[in-house]
Amino acid sequence: MAAYYQKKENHLIKVGQRFPLTIKRLGINGEGIGYYKHKVIFVPGALPQEVVVAEVSSVEPNYATAKIRRFRQRSQDRIEKKDRYDVGGIELEHLKYTSQLEFKRDVVRQALEKFKPHGYQNYSLLPTIGMKEPFEYRNKAQFQVRKNAEGKVVAGLYRRNSHDLVDLPTFSTQRPMTLKIMRIVCMLLQELNIPIYDEKRNSGIVKTLVVRESRAEKNAQLTFVTNSEKLPQKRVLLARIKKELPMVVSVMQNINKGKNSLVWGEKTVHLAGKDYLMEKLGNISFKLSARAFFQLNPQQTEKMYREIKKALALKQNEILVDAYCGVGTIGLFVAEQIKEVRGMDITPEAVEDARFNAKLNGYVNTVYETGKAEDIIPRWVEEGFVPSAIVVDPPRSGLDTKLINTILHVAPAKFVYVSCNPSTLARDLVKLTKKYKVDYIQSIDMFPQTARCEAVVKMIRKDS
């Protein structure tokens, strides 16, 4: 009987149907949420307290999505957007910045209310740390390259919920240098008639351009991601890059053959200049390989690392495990004040960079290994290693179950969880709060104009 009524209810809403809708709140992806005939309606671009005429674009069993046909009432928090592109990465650009910061703290609250980790009602959720100038912060551009219908080489991102490439000659969140390099390289690819990848035919060569800027050095690394090891006109192309883009100090080629949802392939070849880029956070210098992970917003990264340092509150005789260490950023940021840092990462180049960075900055109290934290930490413990503290900075998928069990077994007195996904954070806290209490959660806006939110969670072992 319930299924009958559910089916009947679905027939009340059809694709193309229009109706007035009051937006009640924002969802975790920054979309407006309203309710029509007891059904949740997601409306990208709508804000709380707005009344819109919505047009249904898709209907699912438990929800529908709609687009805005017109406004009946606009939010006082709505502002004019700088960008007019229908791509990801700017989904909150129409919301004034102070309200974006409030939303990001609320996203953490929503996730906690969904997963209900122990004591979540009493967690201290601190105001989100934002930026004075929340634009032009992204130090890396990773744009797909294709030829458009007119045969012009274009670079950009896919239109939302599609595989249509949107050319991005401007983009308000990108560092200007990254965009300048991207446009000139596209022009060179066009002039030299270098084959551009065609996804439908799985032919052509240049798939993606990756430009990473060093804020400290004011220079950049350029990586061509290609469909083959061949790069036609390579010598001429590199000569033109050297002449017209003197800020490019490193040129690399990454080979990623065939149709593949992953941007990067396994093999990376050095083409010109250095095979790395140098960056600096605080007083610490970092060498970055092409595939090494590094935060996209150096200005906010420094603020976040200071928050991690404060939350760890490490003393001179303590030992820190830096899981998911990448190029060693977090561990090296605190290495000066403690006895030892041990880190691990699954990317061999990142671990090589971490070791290099430790030597570069004069630290001899560091150990870095390639592999998974859930495999390496138990082995270290079996060898008699006893960490005083652990910091984890996992990918959006959160912590591996085996690693959670490892942390609960080893149970260092101090534990800081750095999260880029409030949902997986709240999920992981369900298990972690069996042994740890949450002191506070500090949200940080690493990606202004987007719905993404980072958080530093200070946890203390319950018996400590």
mmCIF file of C-alpha atoms in Angstrom, residues 47-274:
data_model
loop_
_atom_site.group_PDB
_atom_site.id
_atom_site.type_symbol
_atom_site.label_atom_id
_atom_site.label_comp_id
_atom_site.label_asym_id
_atom_site.label_seq_id
_atom_site.Cartn_x
_atom_site.Cartn_y
_atom_site.Cartn_z
ATOM 1 C CA LEU A 47 19.013 30.632 -1.699
ATOM 2 C CA PRO A 48 17.104 30.305 1.594
ATOM 3 C CA GLN A 49 14.054 32.600 1.942
ATOM 4 C CA GLU A 50 13.782 32.977 -1.807
ATOM 5 C CA VAL A 51 10.531 32.255 -3.633
ATOM 6 C CA VAL A 52 11.102 31.000 -7.154
ATOM 7 C CA VAL A 53 9.075 29.595 -9.997
ATOM 8 C CA ALA A 54 10.776 26.214 -10.383
ATOM 9 C CA GLU A 55 10.754 24.012 -13.481
ATOM 10 C CA VAL A 56 11.280 20.310 -12.810
ATOM 11 C CA SER A 57 14.270 18.867 -14.691
ATOM 12 C CA SER A 58 14.335 15.339 -13.221
ATOM 13 C CA VAL A 59 12.207 13.198 -10.897
ATOM 14 C CA GLU A 60 13.587 10.471 -8.629
ATOM 15 C CA PRO A 61 11.718 8.284 -6.073
ATOM 16 C CA ASN A 62 12.734 10.423 -3.092
ATOM 17 C CA TYR A 63 13.435 13.827 -4.614
ATOM 18 C CA ALA A 64 13.292 15.984 -7.729
ATOM 19 C CA THR A 65 15.635 18.571 -9.204
ATOM 20 C CA ALA A 66 14.493 21.824 -10.761
ATOM 21 C CA LYS A 67 15.858 24.978 -12.341
ATOM 22 C CA ILE A 68 14.847 28.547 -11.638
ATOM 23 C CA ARG A 69 12.498 30.013 -14.251
ATOM 24 C CA ARG A 70 12.083 33.326 -12.432
ATOM 25 C CA PHE A 71 12.226 34.882 -8.977
ATOM 26 C CA ARG A 72 9.215 36.044 -7.016
ATOM 27 C CA GLN A 73 11.333 37.023 -4.030
ATOM 28 C CA ARG A 74 15.127 37.321 -3.822
ATOM 29 C CA SER A 75 17.354 36.816 -0.796
ATOM 30 C CA GLN A 76 19.136 39.829 0.692
ATOM 31 C CA ASP A 77 22.255 37.616 0.671
ATOM 32 C CA ARG A 78 22.207 37.270 -3.132
ATOM 33 C CA ILE A 79 24.992 39.102 -4.976
ATOM 34 C CA GLU A 80 26.052 39.480 -8.607
ATOM 35 C CA LYS A 81 28.280 36.651 -9.833
ATOM 36 C CA LYS A 82 31.668 37.349 -11.423
ATOM 37 C CA ASP A 83 31.495 34.217 -13.601
ATOM 38 C CA ARG A 84 28.774 33.214 -16.063
ATOM 39 C CA TYR A 85 29.887 29.621 -16.618
ATOM 40 C CA ASP A 86 27.784 26.547 -15.848
ATOM 41 C CA VAL A 87 30.647 24.556 -14.303
ATOM 42 C CA GLY A 88 31.571 23.297 -10.851
ATOM 43 C CA GLY A 89 33.829 25.203 -8.473
ATOM 44 C CA ILE A 90 31.693 28.378 -8.299
ATOM 45 C CA GLU A 91 28.384 27.004 -7.005
ATOM 46 C CA LEU A 92 28.123 29.597 -4.196
ATOM 47 C CA GLU A 93 29.375 32.635 -6.090
ATOM 48 C CA HIS A 94 25.901 34.203 -5.916
ATOM 49 C CA LEU A 95 25.931 34.116 -2.070
ATOM 50 C CA LYS A 96 27.621 36.921 -0.134
ATOM 51 C CA TYR A 97 30.849 35.769 1.455
ATOM 52 C CA THR A 98 29.930 36.148 5.145
ATOM 53 C CA SER A 99 26.923 33.902 4.480
ATOM 54 C CA GLN A 100 29.142 31.375 2.675
ATOM 55 C CA LEU A 101 31.207 31.102 5.875
ATOM 56 C CA GLU A 102 28.070 30.547 7.972
ATOM 57 C CA PHE A 103 26.870 27.914 5.499
ATOM 58 C CA LYS A 104 30.134 25.984 5.795
ATOM 59 C CA ARG A 105 29.839 25.717 9.561
ATOM 60 C CA ASP A 106 26.229 24.617 9.046
ATOM 61 C CA VAL A 107 27.351 21.887 6.606
ATOM 62 C CA VAL A 108 29.412 20.384 9.445
ATOM 63 C CA ARG A 109 26.378 20.619 11.736
ATOM 64 C CA GLN A 110 24.132 18.916 9.128
ATOM 65 C CA ALA A 111 26.597 16.034 8.769
ATOM 66 C CA LEU A 112 26.795 15.549 12.547
ATOM 67 C CA GLU A 113 22.997 15.537 12.820
ATOM 68 C CA LYS A 114 22.810 12.873 10.105
ATOM 69 C CA PHE A 115 25.405 10.456 11.548
ATOM 70 C CA LYS A 116 24.979 11.343 15.259
ATOM 71 C CA PRO A 117 28.436 10.522 16.690
ATOM 72 C CA HIS A 118 28.559 10.311 20.487
ATOM 73 C CA GLY A 119 27.920 13.678 22.150
ATOM 74 C CA TYR A 120 27.546 15.549 18.837
ATOM 75 C CA GLN A 121 24.914 17.930 20.262
ATOM 76 C CA ASN A 122 27.574 19.412 22.531
ATOM 77 C CA TYR A 123 30.424 19.769 20.037
ATOM 78 C CA SER A 124 31.932 23.248 19.849
ATOM 79 C CA LEU A 125 31.644 24.329 16.185
ATOM 80 C CA LEU A 126 33.858 27.400 15.830
ATOM 81 C CA PRO A 127 33.132 30.134 13.250
ATOM 82 C CA THR A 128 34.611 29.377 9.831
ATOM 83 C CA ILE A 129 37.986 30.966 9.107
ATOM 84 C CA GLY A 130 37.689 32.789 5.779
ATOM 85 C CA MET A 131 39.723 34.973 3.418
ATOM 86 C CA LYS A 132 39.875 38.759 3.125
ATOM 87 C CA GLU A 133 39.890 38.468 -0.673
ATOM 88 C CA PRO A 134 38.055 35.228 -1.569
ATOM 89 C CA PHE A 135 39.023 35.189 -5.274
ATOM 90 C CA GLU A 136 42.111 34.351 -7.364
ATOM 91 C CA TYR A 137 43.333 31.793 -4.850
ATOM 92 C CA ARG A 138 43.619 28.529 -6.804
ATOM 93 C CA ASN A 139 47.313 27.906 -7.513
ATOM 94 C CA LYS A 140 46.580 24.983 -9.846
ATOM 95 C CA ALA A 141 44.529 24.748 -13.036
ATOM 96 C CA GLN A 142 43.732 21.258 -14.304
ATOM 97 C CA PHE A 143 41.774 21.822 -17.518
ATOM 98 C CA GLN A 144 40.654 19.355 -20.162
ATOM 99 C CA VAL A 145 41.755 20.277 -23.709
ATOM 100 C CA ARG A 146 39.570 19.698 -26.772
ATOM 101 C CA LYS A 147 38.720 21.219 -30.154
ATOM 102 C CA ASN A 148 35.361 22.940 -30.346
ATOM 103 C CA ALA A 149 32.918 22.765 -33.285
ATOM 104 C CA GLU A 150 34.854 25.512 -35.084
ATOM 105 C CA GLY A 151 38.136 23.625 -34.696
ATOM 106 C CA LYS A 152 39.550 25.971 -32.068
ATOM 107 C CA VAL A 153 41.676 24.481 -29.254
ATOM 108 C CA VAL A 154 39.915 25.228 -25.962
ATOM 109 C CA ALA A 155 40.657 24.383 -22.324
ATOM 110 C CA GLY A 156 38.299 24.323 -19.382
ATOM 111 C CA LEU A 157 35.930 22.255 -17.262
ATOM 112 C CA TYR A 158 32.891 20.168 -18.078
ATOM 113 C CA ARG A 159 29.437 21.722 -17.878
ATOM 114 C CA ARG A 160 27.703 20.470 -14.751
ATOM 115 C CA ASN A 161 26.168 16.991 -15.103
ATOM 116 C CA SER A 162 27.514 16.618 -18.650
ATOM 117 C CA HIS A 163 30.594 15.850 -20.717
ATOM 118 C CA ASP A 164 30.423 19.122 -22.661
ATOM 119 C CA LEU A 165 33.615 21.121 -22.262
ATOM 120 C CA VAL A 166 33.220 24.791 -21.327
ATOM 121 C CA ASP A 167 36.074 27.029 -22.491
ATOM 122 C CA LEU A 168 37.369 29.138 -19.580
ATOM 123 C CA PRO A 169 39.278 32.201 -20.803
ATOM 124 C CA THR A 170 38.637 33.695 -17.356
ATOM 125 C CA PHE A 171 37.786 32.118 -14.004
ATOM 126 C CA SER A 172 37.562 34.260 -10.885
ATOM 127 C CA THR A 173 38.941 31.720 -8.409
ATOM 128 C CA GLN A 174 42.094 30.911 -10.440
ATOM 129 C CA ARG A 175 45.433 32.656 -10.005
ATOM 130 C CA PRO A 176 45.884 34.947 -13.056
ATOM 131 C CA MET A 177 49.248 33.373 -13.917
ATOM 132 C CA THR A 178 47.726 29.896 -14.297
ATOM 133 C CA LEU A 179 45.103 31.206 -16.726
ATOM 134 C CA LYS A 180 47.642 33.199 -18.761
ATOM 135 C CA ILE A 181 49.820 30.093 -19.213
ATOM 136 C CA MET A 182 46.763 27.996 -20.111
ATOM 137 C CA ARG A 183 45.618 30.433 -22.835
ATOM 138 C CA ILE A 184 49.053 30.832 -24.427
ATOM 139 C CA VAL A 185 49.699 27.060 -24.445
ATOM 140 C CA CYS A 186 46.309 26.514 -26.154
ATOM 141 C CA MET A 187 47.325 29.099 -28.762
ATOM 142 C CA LEU A 188 50.652 27.284 -29.314
ATOM 143 C CA LEU A 189 48.909 23.907 -29.673
ATOM 144 C CA GLN A 190 46.652 25.495 -32.313
ATOM 145 C CA GLU A 191 49.489 27.194 -34.227
ATOM 146 C CA LEU A 192 51.673 24.084 -34.263
ATOM 147 C CA ASN A 193 48.692 21.868 -35.199
ATOM 148 C CA ILE A 194 49.483 19.388 -32.417
ATOM 149 C CA PRO A 195 46.785 16.652 -32.314
ATOM 150 C CA ILE A 196 44.206 17.275 -29.579
ATOM 151 C CA TYR A 197 42.441 14.361 -27.904
ATOM 152 C CA ASP A 198 39.022 13.378 -29.273
ATOM 153 C CA GLU A 199 37.114 11.450 -26.637
ATOM 154 C CA LYS A 200 34.539 9.902 -28.998
ATOM 155 C CA ARG A 201 37.177 8.528 -31.363
ATOM 156 C CA ASN A 202 39.796 7.944 -28.640
ATOM 157 C CA SER A 203 42.300 9.616 -30.953
ATOM 158 C CA GLY A 204 44.612 12.605 -30.756
ATOM 159 C CA ILE A 205 47.279 13.281 -28.164
ATOM 160 C CA VAL A 206 46.944 16.233 -25.746
ATOM 161 C CA LYS A 207 44.186 15.479 -23.218
ATOM 162 C CA THR A 208 44.726 17.787 -20.262
ATOM 163 C CA LEU A 209 46.893 20.742 -19.266
ATOM 164 C CA VAL A 210 47.941 21.086 -15.626
ATOM 165 C CA VAL A 211 49.474 24.383 -14.503
ATOM 166 C CA ARG A 212 50.693 24.806 -10.918
ATOM 167 C CA GLU A 213 51.938 28.164 -9.645
ATOM 168 C CA SER A 214 54.377 28.730 -6.804
ATOM 169 C CA ARG A 215 53.201 31.674 -4.717
ATOM 170 C CA ALA A 216 56.612 31.963 -3.061
ATOM 171 C CA GLU A 217 58.752 31.793 -6.212
ATOM 172 C CA LYS A 218 56.237 33.450 -8.587
ATOM 173 C CA ASN A 219 56.864 30.810 -11.242
ATOM 174 C CA ALA A 220 55.028 27.741 -12.531
ATOM 175 C CA GLN A 221 55.129 24.122 -13.656
ATOM 176 C CA LEU A 222 53.314 22.967 -16.806
ATOM 177 C CA THR A 223 52.327 19.336 -17.374
ATOM 178 C CA PHE A 224 50.924 17.916 -20.623
ATOM 179 C CA VAL A 225 48.743 14.858 -19.992
ATOM 180 C CA THR A 226 48.812 12.875 -23.222
ATOM 181 C CA ASN A 227 47.160 9.891 -24.863
ATOM 182 C CA SER A 228 50.528 8.531 -26.041
ATOM 183 C CA GLU A 229 54.226 8.835 -25.326
ATOM 184 C CA LYS A 230 54.614 10.805 -28.551
ATOM 185 C CA LEU A 231 54.343 14.584 -28.406
ATOM 186 C CA PRO A 232 54.609 15.924 -31.983
ATOM 187 C CA GLN A 233 56.475 19.205 -32.523
ATOM 188 C CA LYS A 234 57.946 18.787 -29.040
ATOM 189 C CA ARG A 235 61.189 20.656 -29.714
ATOM 190 C CA VAL A 236 59.439 23.644 -31.317
ATOM 191 C CA LEU A 237 56.741 23.667 -28.625
ATOM 192 C CA LEU A 238 59.292 23.724 -25.787
ATOM 193 C CA ALA A 239 61.264 26.508 -27.503
ATOM 194 C CA ARG A 240 58.107 28.618 -27.853
ATOM 195 C CA ILE A 241 57.160 27.997 -24.200
ATOM 196 C CA LYS A 242 60.637 29.077 -23.092
ATOM 197 C CA LYS A 243 60.398 32.254 -25.171
ATOM 198 C CA GLU A 244 56.792 33.275 -24.495
ATOM 199 C CA LEU A 245 56.306 31.933 -20.962
ATOM 200 C CA PRO A 246 59.530 32.629 -19.017
ATOM 201 C CA MET A 247 57.670 32.050 -15.723
ATOM 202 C CA VAL A 248 57.340 28.341 -16.623
ATOM 203 C CA VAL A 249 60.412 26.776 -14.989
ATOM 204 C CA SER A 250 59.327 23.125 -15.267
ATOM 205 C CA VAL A 251 57.680 21.255 -18.155
ATOM 206 C CA MET A 252 56.537 17.671 -17.701
ATOM 207 C CA GLN A 253 54.569 15.076 -19.669
ATOM 208 C CA ASN A 254 52.273 12.524 -18.053
ATOM 209 C CA ILE A 255 51.140 9.577 -20.187
ATOM 210 C CA ASN A 256 47.539 8.467 -19.666
ATOM 211 C CA LYS A 257 46.473 6.292 -22.596
ATOM 212 C CA GLY A 258 42.907 5.615 -23.703
ATOM 213 C CA LYS A 259 39.530 6.482 -22.248
ATOM 214 C CA ASN A 260 40.017 6.932 -18.551
ATOM 215 C CA SER A 261 38.133 8.809 -15.827
ATOM 216 C CA LEU A 262 41.438 9.452 -14.036
ATOM 217 C CA VAL A 263 43.383 12.562 -15.057
ATOM 218 C CA TRP A 264 46.819 11.124 -14.292
ATOM 219 C CA GLY A 265 48.590 8.094 -15.709
ATOM 220 C CA GLU A 266 51.398 6.252 -13.934
ATOM 221 C CA LYS A 267 54.300 7.465 -16.086
ATOM 222 C CA THR A 268 55.629 11.046 -15.923
ATOM 223 C CA VAL A 269 58.463 12.283 -18.170
ATOM 224 C CA HIS A 270 60.630 15.377 -17.691
ATOM 225 C CA LEU A 271 60.619 17.613 -20.804
ATOM 226 C CA ALA A 272 62.350 20.898 -19.891
ATOM 227 C CA GLY A 273 63.595 23.050 -17.019
ATOM 228 C CA LYS A 274 63.478 21.503 -13.544
#
